[in-house]
Amino acid sequence: MRKKVKNSTEDRIFYAAVNIIIAAVLVVVLWPLIFIVSSSFSSKEAVLAGRVLLLPVDFSLEGYRAVFKTGEVLTGYRNTILYTLFGTTLNVLLTLIAAYPLSRRDMPYRRGFMFVFTFTMIFSGGMIPTYIIVSELHLLNSPLAMILPTALSVYNLIITRTFIENSIPGELLEAAVIDGCDDFGYFFKILLPLSAPVIAVITLYYAVAHWNSYFNAFLYITDSRLYPLQLVLRNILIANQMDSAMTTDFDSMTSKQGLADLLKYSLIVVSSLPVLLMYPFVQKHFVNGVMIGAVKG
Amino acid sequence: MRAKTGIKSGRSRSFAEIRKHWQLFVFLILPLAYIIIFAYGPMAGLQIAFKDFDASKGIFGSPWIGLDHFQKFIKSYQFGRIIRNTFVISLYSLAARFPVPIILAICINVMRCRFYKKAAQMIVYIPHFISVVVLVGMINQFFNPFVGLYGNIYKMIYSSNAPDIMTNPSSFLHMYVWSGIWQNMGWDSIIYLAALSSVSPDLHEAAQVDGASRLRRVFSIDFPAIVPTIVILLILNIGQVMNLGFEKIYLMQNNINLRLSEVISTYVYKTGISSSGGNYSYATAIGLFNSVVNFVLVVTVNKIASKCNNTSLW
């Protein structure tokens, strides 16, 4: 079709302008990211002298060696993996068993139940009362505090419900009922296998949320052995609480400062790596989630 | 859109019908338990805003004292400041942040080279997945005048050390807002791209035959197609104006910028939990004040929108 209509000069200028704008956006997005990665692979002298602009200067792995020598980083890593694993499993299970009945048009009091969930999106008890509840349930300083208070996201529930309503034909249910399938059987035998796309979406959403969250740990966990990675990161990156043992190998003050900065760059890379590595392969699912959510508006 | 089901409406739902679907209720038990304990539990806990909370007596046993905490908050010297900060940060944030994804989506939609387009989309989404801790850590390193990229570039151009903008309190506001734009412009553009992709190609062809340039078609076809989405998202965002998240602001706070960066949520945390012998009741009152204002905002904005536009969130 396009061949018929010739591009005018005006169009060509416009397309070029758009390409240039996007190129500029990409530079703005990518440069800081590349800078962090490059710095982490540079020597501490180069970082300290501010010689890194885009590519690594004096390639070295000193920063990574320091990161992996740091016990708290490793513990944090292990804790975060566990919280993400167990937390996400619970999240997905709860979301699915909530979304199924709420998606059934013949569910008695469906709208009432739905309101019970959606109301919590526009009004909440807030930080302090939630803290009191968590502490009265004796969850403070327990790994469960990392999992239970965020066991279900109503937003993901809505995505899942919308998906089931729109993508799974109602005739399936009728056919299943005729074949003598009850509500449990329909859920396990028919609905779950057909919901794979939305399960992928919410699993990823929940997993990334667990991996990246520091707030719950910050409020509820004071025992440093239970710290997730993000809280360890916060203490090192932002509060500058660096264990002196990490940098004792180096005598001079400047050398220490250089290693401290190098360590921060390496730490940023190490902590973000799992999410960013899997990102290209699952990008499609993340975008799908937004699309499903958008149907509801 | 809701299809009529075969069920008799009204109060005639019989017990038999619930019994027929008892299995569906079984599915709901755990999710309901969760939402009741962790969402409605804290709502019941809000009553301590009107009480003098004593941990040994519990939420229900503590004595009522009325509106004392609210009066104390409104009269406190912090009140004007944190309300103003909250408004300034979120309004600036909304005004600067809102148009960017729209422009980005329109640009991406215009692109013709499929590979470049896909690559661009893939890349602009990346920052969304960076955690807030890492983002703030990145800001600190990035704008470090001695070892950060900002300092390095400055040194290259002016061959002198860069001024330390981190110690300038007003830079907090701009860094907060623009780092947010950097992080989320790509992700926020997805929803507009979805709306744009549903535009019928026939419209474009017809316009092309009539001699409309691509730029002309952006204004006459693409933009009108996303106006409903823009309106809905604007409503959503205006409703959230008082709901400024805790996480990023708290991490970006320091003694230098506190005057401009103290907002309701961080103040609630500091009075309630972090200060020794935290004042739960007082902090809850501040939080409740915020929640109520928020709630009223969301509901009003949505009412107005559904009146004049027929686009409602529920």
Coordinates of C-alpha atoms in Angstrom, one line a residue:
Chain A
M1 CA 0.0 0.0 0.0
R2 CA 2.7 2.4 1.1
K3 CA 4.5 2.1 -2.3
K4 CA 1.7 4.0 -4.0
V5 CA 2.1 7.1 -2.0
K6 CA 5.4 8.8 -2.4
N7 CA 7.1 10.2 0.7
S8 CA 7.2 14.0 0.5
T9 CA 10.3 15.9 1.7
E10 CA 8.2 17.0 4.7
D11 CA 7.6 13.4 5.6
R12 CA 11.3 12.5 5.2
I13 CA 12.3 15.3 7.5
F14 CA 9.7 14.2 10.1
Y15 CA 10.8 10.6 10.1
A16 CA 14.4 11.7 10.4
A17 CA 13.5 14.0 13.3
V18 CA 11.7 11.1 15.1
N19 CA 14.6 8.8 14.7
I20 CA 16.9 11.4 16.1
I21 CA 14.7 12.0 19.1
I22 CA 14.5 8.3 19.8
A23 CA 18.3 8.0 19.4
A24 CA 18.7 10.8 22.0
V25 CA 16.3 9.1 24.4
L26 CA 18.3 5.8 24.0
V27 CA 21.5 7.7 24.8
V28 CA 20.0 9.2 27.9
V29 CA 18.6 5.8 29.0
L30 CA 21.7 3.7 28.2
W31 CA 24.6 6.0 29.1
P32 CA 24.1 5.9 32.9
L33 CA 23.6 2.1 32.7
I34 CA 26.7 1.5 30.7
F35 CA 28.6 3.9 32.9
I36 CA 27.8 1.9 36.0
V37 CA 28.8 -1.4 34.4
S38 CA 32.0 0.1 33.0
S39 CA 33.0 1.6 36.3
S40 CA 32.5 -1.7 38.0
F41 CA 35.1 -3.3 35.7
S42 CA 37.6 -0.5 36.0
S43 CA 40.5 -0.1 38.4
K44 CA 39.9 1.8 41.6
E45 CA 42.5 4.4 40.6
A46 CA 40.6 5.1 37.3
V47 CA 37.3 5.4 39.2
L48 CA 38.8 7.7 41.8
A49 CA 40.5 9.9 39.2
G50 CA 37.2 10.2 37.4
R51 CA 38.6 8.8 34.1
V52 CA 35.6 6.5 33.3
L53 CA 33.2 8.0 30.8
L54 CA 31.7 5.2 28.8
L55 CA 34.0 2.2 28.6
P56 CA 36.0 0.5 31.3
V57 CA 39.4 2.1 32.1
D58 CA 42.2 -0.3 33.3
F59 CA 40.1 -3.4 33.3
S60 CA 40.0 -5.0 36.7
L61 CA 37.8 -7.3 38.8
E62 CA 38.8 -5.8 42.1
G63 CA 35.3 -4.5 42.8
Y64 CA 33.8 -7.9 42.3
R65 CA 36.4 -9.6 44.4
A66 CA 35.5 -7.1 47.2
V67 CA 31.8 -7.8 46.8
F68 CA 32.1 -11.5 47.0
K69 CA 34.3 -11.3 50.0
T70 CA 31.6 -9.4 51.8
G71 CA 29.6 -11.9 54.0
E72 CA 26.5 -9.7 54.3
V73 CA 26.1 -9.4 50.6
L74 CA 26.2 -13.2 50.2
T75 CA 23.7 -13.7 53.1
G76 CA 21.5 -11.0 51.6
Y77 CA 21.6 -12.7 48.2
R78 CA 20.6 -16.0 49.7
N79 CA 17.8 -14.4 51.8
T80 CA 16.4 -12.6 48.8
I81 CA 16.4 -15.7 46.7
L82 CA 14.5 -17.5 49.4
Y83 CA 12.0 -14.7 50.0
T84 CA 11.4 -14.4 46.2
L85 CA 10.9 -18.1 45.8
F86 CA 8.5 -18.7 48.6
G87 CA 6.9 -15.3 48.4
T88 CA 6.1 -15.6 44.7
T89 CA 4.8 -19.1 45.1
L90 CA 2.4 -18.0 47.8
N91 CA 1.5 -14.8 45.8
V92 CA 0.6 -16.8 42.6
L93 CA -1.4 -19.4 44.4
L94 CA -3.5 -16.9 46.3
T95 CA -4.0 -14.7 43.3
L96 CA -5.3 -17.7 41.2
I97 CA -7.6 -19.0 43.8
A98 CA -9.0 -15.6 44.4
A99 CA -9.3 -14.7 40.7
Y100 CA -11.2 -17.9 39.7
P101 CA -14.4 -17.5 41.8
L102 CA -14.4 -13.7 41.1
S103 CA -14.3 -14.3 37.4
R104 CA -17.3 -16.7 37.5
R105 CA -20.4 -14.9 36.4
D106 CA -22.6 -17.3 38.4
M107 CA -20.7 -16.7 41.6
P108 CA -23.1 -15.5 44.3
Y109 CA -22.3 -12.1 45.7
R110 CA -19.5 -11.7 43.2
R111 CA -19.6 -7.9 43.0
G112 CA -19.7 -7.7 46.8
F113 CA -16.6 -9.8 47.1
M114 CA -14.9 -7.9 44.4
F115 CA -15.6 -4.7 46.2
V116 CA -14.0 -6.0 49.4
F117 CA -10.8 -6.5 47.4
T118 CA -10.8 -3.3 45.2
F119 CA -11.7 -1.0 48.1
T120 CA -8.3 -1.7 49.6
M121 CA -6.7 -0.1 46.6
I122 CA -8.2 3.3 47.3
F123 CA -8.2 3.2 51.1
S124 CA -5.7 1.6 53.5
G125 CA -4.9 1.6 57.2
G126 CA -1.4 3.0 56.5
M127 CA 2.0 2.3 57.8
I128 CA 1.6 2.4 61.6
P129 CA -1.6 0.3 62.0
T130 CA -0.1 -2.3 59.6
Y131 CA 3.1 -2.3 61.7
I132 CA 1.1 -2.8 64.8
I133 CA -0.9 -5.7 63.3
V134 CA 2.4 -7.3 62.0
S135 CA 3.9 -7.0 65.4
E136 CA 0.9 -8.3 67.3
L137 CA 1.0 -11.4 65.0
H138 CA 4.6 -11.8 66.3
L139 CA 5.9 -11.5 62.8
L140 CA 8.5 -8.9 63.5
N141 CA 12.0 -10.3 62.8
S142 CA 10.6 -13.3 61.2
P143 CA 11.1 -14.4 57.5
L144 CA 7.3 -14.6 57.3
A145 CA 7.1 -10.8 57.6
M146 CA 8.7 -10.7 54.2
I147 CA 6.0 -12.9 52.7
L148 CA 2.7 -12.6 54.5
P149 CA 1.9 -8.9 54.6
T150 CA 2.3 -8.7 50.8
A151 CA 0.8 -12.1 50.0
L152 CA -1.7 -10.7 47.4
S153 CA -1.7 -7.7 45.2
V154 CA -5.1 -6.6 44.2
Y155 CA -3.8 -5.1 41.0
N156 CA -2.5 -8.5 39.9
L157 CA -5.7 -10.1 41.0
I158 CA -7.6 -7.8 38.6
I159 CA -5.2 -8.6 35.8
T160 CA -5.7 -12.3 36.4
R161 CA -9.5 -12.0 36.7
T162 CA -9.7 -9.9 33.5
F163 CA -7.7 -12.4 31.6
I164 CA -9.9 -15.3 32.7
E165 CA -13.1 -13.4 31.9
N166 CA -11.9 -12.3 28.4
S167 CA -9.7 -15.2 27.2
I168 CA -11.4 -18.3 28.4
P169 CA -14.7 -19.0 26.7
G170 CA -17.7 -19.6 28.9
E171 CA -18.7 -22.5 26.8
L172 CA -15.9 -24.5 28.2
L173 CA -17.5 -24.3 31.7
E174 CA -20.8 -25.4 30.3
A175 CA -19.3 -28.3 28.5
A176 CA -17.3 -29.3 31.6
V177 CA -20.4 -29.2 33.7
I178 CA -22.3 -31.4 31.3
D179 CA -19.4 -33.9 31.4
G180 CA -19.9 -34.0 35.2
C181 CA -17.0 -31.7 36.2
D182 CA -17.4 -29.8 39.4
D183 CA -16.0 -26.4 40.3
F184 CA -12.7 -27.8 41.7
G185 CA -12.2 -30.1 38.7
Y186 CA -12.8 -27.2 36.2
F187 CA -10.2 -25.1 38.0
F188 CA -7.5 -27.7 38.0
K189 CA -8.2 -29.5 34.7
I190 CA -9.3 -26.8 32.4
L191 CA -8.7 -23.3 33.8
L192 CA -5.1 -23.7 35.1
P193 CA -3.6 -25.1 31.9
L194 CA -5.4 -22.3 29.8
S195 CA -4.2 -19.6 32.2
A196 CA -0.5 -20.1 31.5
P197 CA 0.0 -16.7 29.8
V198 CA -1.4 -14.8 32.8
I199 CA 0.4 -17.0 35.3
A200 CA 3.7 -16.1 33.5
V201 CA 2.8 -12.4 33.8
I202 CA 1.9 -12.3 37.5
T203 CA 4.8 -14.6 38.4
L204 CA 7.2 -12.2 36.9
Y205 CA 5.5 -9.2 38.4
Y206 CA 5.6 -10.7 41.9
A207 CA 9.1 -12.0 41.5
V208 CA 10.5 -8.6 40.5
A209 CA 8.6 -6.9 43.3
H210 CA 10.1 -9.3 45.8
W211 CA 13.6 -9.0 44.4
N212 CA 13.5 -5.2 44.5
S213 CA 11.6 -4.5 47.7
Y214 CA 13.3 -3.1 50.7
F215 CA 10.4 -1.5 52.5
N216 CA 9.0 -4.5 54.4
A217 CA 12.4 -5.6 55.5
F218 CA 13.2 -2.1 56.5
L219 CA 10.2 -1.9 58.7
Y220 CA 9.9 -5.4 60.1
I221 CA 13.4 -6.9 60.1
T222 CA 16.1 -5.8 62.5
D223 CA 18.1 -9.0 62.6
S224 CA 20.9 -8.5 60.1
R225 CA 21.1 -12.2 59.3
L226 CA 17.6 -12.0 57.8
Y227 CA 18.3 -8.9 55.7
P228 CA 17.4 -9.2 52.1
L229 CA 19.8 -8.0 49.5
Q230 CA 18.1 -4.6 49.0
L231 CA 18.5 -3.7 52.6
V232 CA 22.2 -4.6 52.6
L233 CA 22.5 -2.5 49.5
R234 CA 20.8 0.4 51.1
N235 CA 23.2 0.3 54.1
I236 CA 26.2 0.2 51.8
L237 CA 25.1 2.4 48.9
I238 CA 23.1 5.0 50.6
A239 CA 23.8 5.0 54.3
N240 CA 27.5 4.4 53.6
Q241 CA 27.8 1.8 56.4
M242 CA 30.7 -0.1 55.0
D243 CA 32.2 -2.8 57.1
S244 CA 35.8 -1.7 57.6
A245 CA 36.9 -5.3 57.0
M246 CA 35.9 -5.0 53.4
T247 CA 38.6 -2.4 52.8
T248 CA 41.3 -3.2 55.4
D249 CA 43.6 -4.7 52.8
F250 CA 44.4 -1.2 51.6
D251 CA 46.5 1.1 53.7
S252 CA 46.0 4.5 52.3
M253 CA 42.8 6.6 52.8
T254 CA 42.5 7.3 49.0
S255 CA 42.8 3.7 48.1
K256 CA 40.1 2.9 50.6
Q257 CA 37.8 5.6 49.1
G258 CA 38.5 4.3 45.6
L259 CA 37.6 0.7 46.6
A260 CA 34.5 1.9 48.4
D261 CA 33.2 3.6 45.2
L262 CA 34.3 0.6 43.0
L263 CA 32.5 -1.7 45.4
K264 CA 29.3 0.3 45.0
Y265 CA 29.4 0.1 41.3
S266 CA 30.0 -3.7 41.4
L267 CA 27.3 -4.1 43.9
I268 CA 24.8 -2.3 41.8
V269 CA 25.6 -4.6 38.9
V270 CA 25.6 -7.8 40.9
S271 CA 22.3 -7.0 42.5
S272 CA 20.5 -6.0 39.4
L273 CA 22.0 -8.8 37.2
P274 CA 19.4 -11.5 37.7
V275 CA 16.5 -9.3 36.8
L276 CA 18.2 -7.7 33.8
L277 CA 19.6 -11.0 32.5
M278 CA 16.2 -12.6 32.3
Y279 CA 14.6 -9.5 31.1
P280 CA 15.1 -9.9 27.3
F281 CA 13.6 -13.3 27.4
V282 CA 10.5 -12.4 29.3
Q283 CA 9.9 -8.9 28.1
K284 CA 6.9 -10.0 26.1
H285 CA 5.1 -11.2 29.3
F286 CA 5.7 -8.0 31.1
V287 CA 4.2 -6.0 28.3
N288 CA 1.3 -8.5 28.0
G289 CA 0.5 -7.7 31.7
V290 CA 0.1 -4.0 30.9
M291 CA -2.1 -4.8 28.0
I292 CA -4.4 -7.1 30.0
G293 CA -4.6 -4.5 32.7
A294 CA -5.4 -1.8 30.2
V295 CA -8.6 -3.6 29.1
K296 CA -10.0 -2.8 32.5
G297 CA -8.8 0.8 32.2
Chain B
M1 CA -20.6 -4.8 29.1
R2 CA -21.6 -7.1 31.8
A3 CA -23.6 -9.9 30.2
K4 CA -26.8 -10.8 32.0
T5 CA -26.4 -14.2 33.6
G6 CA -29.2 -16.6 34.1
I7 CA -29.3 -15.8 37.7
K8 CA -32.4 -14.1 39.2
S9 CA -31.3 -10.7 40.4
G10 CA -32.4 -9.1 43.6
R11 CA -32.6 -10.7 47.0
S12 CA -34.1 -13.9 45.7
R13 CA -30.8 -15.7 45.9
S14 CA -31.5 -18.8 47.8
F15 CA -29.4 -20.7 50.1
A16 CA -29.5 -23.5 47.6
E17 CA -27.6 -21.5 45.2
I18 CA -24.8 -20.8 47.6
R19 CA -24.7 -24.5 48.4
K20 CA -24.5 -25.4 44.8
H21 CA -21.4 -23.3 44.5
W22 CA -19.8 -24.0 47.9
Q23 CA -16.6 -25.0 46.2
L24 CA -16.2 -21.5 44.8
F25 CA -16.4 -20.1 48.4
V26 CA -13.7 -22.6 49.5
F27 CA -11.4 -21.0 46.9
L28 CA -12.0 -17.5 48.5
I29 CA -11.3 -18.5 52.1
L30 CA -7.6 -17.9 52.1
P31 CA -7.6 -14.7 49.9
L32 CA -10.3 -13.3 52.1
A33 CA -8.5 -14.2 55.3
Y34 CA -5.4 -12.4 53.9
I35 CA -7.3 -9.3 52.9
I36 CA -9.2 -9.1 56.2
I37 CA -6.1 -9.5 58.4
F38 CA -3.6 -7.4 56.5
A39 CA -5.9 -4.8 54.8
Y40 CA -9.0 -4.5 57.0
G41 CA -7.1 -5.2 60.2
P42 CA -5.0 -2.1 59.8
M43 CA -8.2 -0.1 58.9
A44 CA -9.7 -1.2 62.2
G45 CA -6.4 -0.2 63.8
L46 CA -7.0 3.3 62.5
Q47 CA -9.1 4.0 65.6
I48 CA -5.9 4.5 67.6
A49 CA -5.7 7.9 65.8
F50 CA -8.5 8.9 68.2
K51 CA -7.0 7.1 71.2
D52 CA -4.1 7.3 73.5
F53 CA -2.5 4.0 72.3
D54 CA -0.9 1.9 75.0
A55 CA 0.7 -1.2 73.7
S56 CA -0.1 -3.1 76.9
K57 CA -3.8 -2.4 76.6
G58 CA -3.9 -3.1 72.8
I59 CA -5.8 -1.3 70.1
F60 CA -9.2 -1.9 71.5
G61 CA -8.4 -1.3 75.2
S62 CA -6.7 2.1 74.9
P63 CA -8.7 5.1 76.1
W64 CA -10.4 7.4 73.7
I65 CA -9.2 11.0 73.5
G66 CA -11.0 12.4 70.5
L67 CA -9.4 14.7 68.0
D68 CA -6.4 15.8 70.1
H69 CA -3.8 14.2 67.8
F70 CA -5.3 15.9 64.7
Q71 CA -5.4 19.3 66.5
K72 CA -1.8 18.8 67.6
F73 CA -0.8 18.0 64.0
I74 CA -2.6 20.9 62.4
K75 CA -1.1 23.3 64.9
S76 CA 2.4 21.9 64.7
Y77 CA 5.0 24.0 62.9
Q78 CA 5.7 20.9 60.6
F79 CA 2.2 20.9 59.3
G80 CA 2.4 23.7 56.7
R81 CA 5.8 22.6 55.6
I82 CA 5.1 18.9 54.9
I83 CA 1.8 19.6 53.3
R84 CA 3.5 22.1 51.0
N85 CA 6.4 19.8 50.2
T86 CA 4.0 16.9 49.5
F87 CA 2.0 19.1 47.0
V88 CA 5.0 20.7 45.4
I89 CA 6.8 17.4 44.8
S90 CA 3.7 15.6 43.5
L91 CA 2.4 18.4 41.3
Y92 CA 5.8 19.1 39.8
S93 CA 6.2 15.4 39.3
L94 CA 2.9 15.0 37.6
A95 CA 3.3 18.0 35.3
A96 CA 6.8 16.9 34.2
R97 CA 6.2 13.2 34.1
F98 CA 2.8 13.0 32.4
P99 CA 3.5 14.3 28.9
V100 CA 6.8 12.4 28.4
P101 CA 5.4 8.9 27.8
I102 CA 2.8 10.3 25.4
I103 CA 5.4 11.9 23.2
L104 CA 7.6 8.9 23.4
A105 CA 4.8 6.5 22.4
I106 CA 3.8 8.7 19.5
C107 CA 7.4 8.8 18.3
I108 CA 7.9 5.1 18.6
N109 CA 4.6 4.5 16.8
V110 CA 5.8 6.7 13.9
M111 CA 9.1 4.8 13.5
R112 CA 9.2 2.6 10.4
C113 CA 12.3 0.5 10.8
R114 CA 11.0 -2.5 12.6
F115 CA 14.3 -3.6 14.1
Y116 CA 15.2 -0.1 15.4
K117 CA 11.6 0.2 16.8
K118 CA 11.7 -3.1 18.7
A119 CA 15.2 -2.4 20.0
A120 CA 14.2 1.1 21.2
Q121 CA 11.1 -0.3 23.0
M122 CA 13.2 -3.0 24.7
I123 CA 15.8 -0.5 25.9
V124 CA 13.5 2.2 27.2
Y125 CA 11.7 -0.4 29.4
I126 CA 14.9 -1.5 31.2
P127 CA 15.2 1.2 33.9
H128 CA 11.7 0.2 35.2
F129 CA 13.2 -3.0 36.6
I130 CA 15.9 -1.3 38.6
S131 CA 15.1 -1.3 42.3
V132 CA 14.6 2.0 44.1
V133 CA 17.6 1.4 46.3
V134 CA 19.8 0.9 43.3
L135 CA 18.3 3.9 41.6
V136 CA 19.0 6.2 44.5
G137 CA 22.5 4.6 44.8
M138 CA 23.0 5.4 41.1
I139 CA 21.9 9.0 41.5
N140 CA 24.4 9.4 44.4
Q141 CA 27.2 7.9 42.4
F142 CA 26.2 9.6 39.1
F143 CA 26.1 13.1 40.5
N144 CA 29.1 12.7 42.7
P145 CA 31.3 15.6 41.6
F146 CA 34.5 13.6 41.9
V147 CA 33.9 10.1 40.7
G148 CA 30.5 10.3 39.0
L149 CA 29.6 10.7 35.3
Y150 CA 28.3 14.2 35.9
G151 CA 31.6 15.2 37.5
N152 CA 33.7 13.5 34.9
I153 CA 31.9 15.1 32.0
Y154 CA 32.1 18.5 33.7
K155 CA 35.8 18.0 34.2
M156 CA 36.3 17.1 30.6
I157 CA 34.6 20.3 29.4
Y158 CA 35.6 22.9 31.9
S159 CA 38.8 21.2 33.2
S160 CA 37.9 22.0 36.8
N161 CA 36.0 20.2 39.4
A162 CA 32.2 20.3 39.2
P163 CA 30.2 22.2 41.8
D164 CA 28.7 19.7 44.3
I165 CA 25.0 19.8 43.4
M166 CA 24.2 17.2 45.9
T167 CA 24.7 19.7 48.7
N168 CA 22.2 22.1 47.1
P169 CA 18.9 21.4 48.8
S170 CA 16.8 22.4 45.8
S171 CA 18.5 19.9 43.5
F172 CA 16.6 17.2 45.5
L173 CA 13.3 18.1 43.8
H174 CA 14.7 17.9 40.3
M175 CA 16.6 14.8 40.9
Y176 CA 13.6 13.1 42.4
V177 CA 11.4 14.0 39.5
W178 CA 13.7 13.5 36.6
S179 CA 15.1 10.2 37.8
G180 CA 11.5 9.1 38.0
I181 CA 11.0 10.1 34.4
W182 CA 14.2 8.4 33.4
Q183 CA 13.0 5.2 35.1
N184 CA 9.4 5.0 34.0
M185 CA 8.9 6.9 30.7
G186 CA 9.4 3.7 28.7
W187 CA 7.1 1.6 30.8
D188 CA 4.4 4.2 31.0
S189 CA 4.4 4.5 27.2
I190 CA 3.3 0.9 26.8
I191 CA -0.3 1.7 27.5
Y192 CA -0.3 4.5 24.9
L193 CA 1.4 2.3 22.4
A194 CA -1.3 -0.3 22.9
A195 CA -3.9 2.3 22.2
L196 CA -2.0 3.5 19.1
S197 CA -1.7 0.0 17.7
S198 CA -5.4 -0.3 17.7
V199 CA -5.8 2.5 15.2
S200 CA -7.1 1.2 12.0
P201 CA -4.6 1.4 9.1
D202 CA -7.5 2.3 6.8
L203 CA -7.6 5.8 8.5
H204 CA -4.0 6.3 7.7
E205 CA -4.4 5.2 4.1
A206 CA -7.4 7.3 3.5
A207 CA -5.6 10.3 4.9
Q208 CA -2.5 9.5 2.8
V209 CA -4.6 9.4 -0.3
D210 CA -5.9 12.9 0.6
G211 CA -2.3 14.0 0.8
A212 CA -1.9 14.3 4.6
S213 CA 1.7 14.3 5.7
R214 CA 2.8 12.0 8.5
L215 CA 3.0 14.8 11.0
R216 CA -0.5 15.9 10.0
R217 CA -1.7 12.4 10.7
V218 CA -0.1 12.4 14.1
F219 CA -2.3 15.3 15.1
S220 CA -5.4 14.2 13.3
I221 CA -5.4 10.4 13.7
D222 CA -2.9 9.2 16.3
F223 CA -3.4 11.8 19.0
P224 CA -7.2 11.7 19.0
A225 CA -7.0 7.9 19.3
I226 CA -5.2 8.1 22.6
V227 CA -7.1 10.9 24.2
P228 CA -9.4 8.6 26.1
T229 CA -6.4 6.8 27.6
I230 CA -4.8 10.1 28.5
V231 CA -8.0 11.2 30.3
I232 CA -8.2 8.0 32.3
L233 CA -4.6 8.1 33.3
L234 CA -4.8 11.8 34.2
I235 CA -7.7 11.0 36.5
L236 CA -5.8 8.2 38.1
N237 CA -2.8 10.4 38.6
I238 CA -4.6 13.4 40.0
G239 CA -6.3 11.1 42.5
Q240 CA -2.9 10.0 43.7
V241 CA -1.6 13.6 44.2
M242 CA -1.4 13.3 48.0
N243 CA -0.2 9.7 47.9
L244 CA 3.5 10.3 47.7
G245 CA 5.4 7.0 48.2
F246 CA 7.7 6.6 51.1
E247 CA 10.5 4.5 49.6
K248 CA 12.3 6.7 47.2
I249 CA 11.9 10.0 49.1
Y250 CA 13.2 8.4 52.3
L251 CA 16.2 7.1 50.6
M252 CA 17.0 10.5 49.0
Q253 CA 16.6 12.4 52.2
N254 CA 19.6 13.9 54.0
N255 CA 20.1 16.6 56.5
I256 CA 20.7 19.2 53.8
N257 CA 17.5 18.7 51.8
L258 CA 15.2 17.7 54.7
R259 CA 13.6 21.1 54.7
L260 CA 12.3 20.5 51.2
S261 CA 12.0 16.7 51.2
E262 CA 10.0 15.9 54.4
V263 CA 6.6 14.7 53.2
I264 CA 3.7 13.1 55.0
S265 CA 4.7 9.5 54.6
T266 CA 8.3 10.0 55.8
Y267 CA 7.1 12.2 58.7
V268 CA 4.7 9.4 59.7
Y269 CA 7.5 6.9 59.7
K270 CA 9.7 9.2 61.8
T271 CA 7.2 10.1 64.4
G272 CA 5.7 6.6 64.6
I273 CA 8.4 4.0 64.2
S274 CA 11.9 5.4 64.1
S275 CA 11.9 7.8 67.0
S276 CA 12.5 6.2 70.3
G277 CA 9.3 5.5 72.1
G278 CA 7.5 6.1 68.9
N279 CA 4.1 7.9 69.1
Y280 CA 1.9 5.4 67.3
S281 CA -1.3 7.3 67.9
Y282 CA 0.0 10.6 66.7
A283 CA 1.6 9.1 63.6
T284 CA -1.6 7.2 62.8
A285 CA -3.6 10.4 63.0
I286 CA -1.3 12.0 60.4
G287 CA -1.5 9.0 58.2
L288 CA -5.3 8.9 58.5
F289 CA -5.5 12.5 57.7
N290 CA -3.6 11.8 54.5
S291 CA -5.6 8.7 53.6
V292 CA -8.9 10.5 54.0
V293 CA -7.8 13.5 51.8
N294 CA -6.6 10.9 49.3
F295 CA -9.8 9.0 49.3
V296 CA -11.9 12.1 48.9
L297 CA -9.7 13.2 46.0
V298 CA -9.9 9.9 44.1
V299 CA -13.7 9.7 44.5
T300 CA -14.3 13.3 43.6
V301 CA -12.1 13.3 40.6
N302 CA -13.7 10.1 39.4
K303 CA -17.2 11.5 39.9
I304 CA -16.3 14.6 37.9
A305 CA -14.8 12.5 35.2
S306 CA -17.8 10.2 34.8
K307 CA -20.2 13.1 34.7
C308 CA -18.5 15.0 31.9
N309 CA -16.8 12.2 30.0
N310 CA -18.4 8.9 30.6
T311 CA -15.1 7.5 31.5
S312 CA -15.1 6.1 35.0
L313 CA -12.7 3.9 36.8
W314 CA -15.5 1.8 38.3

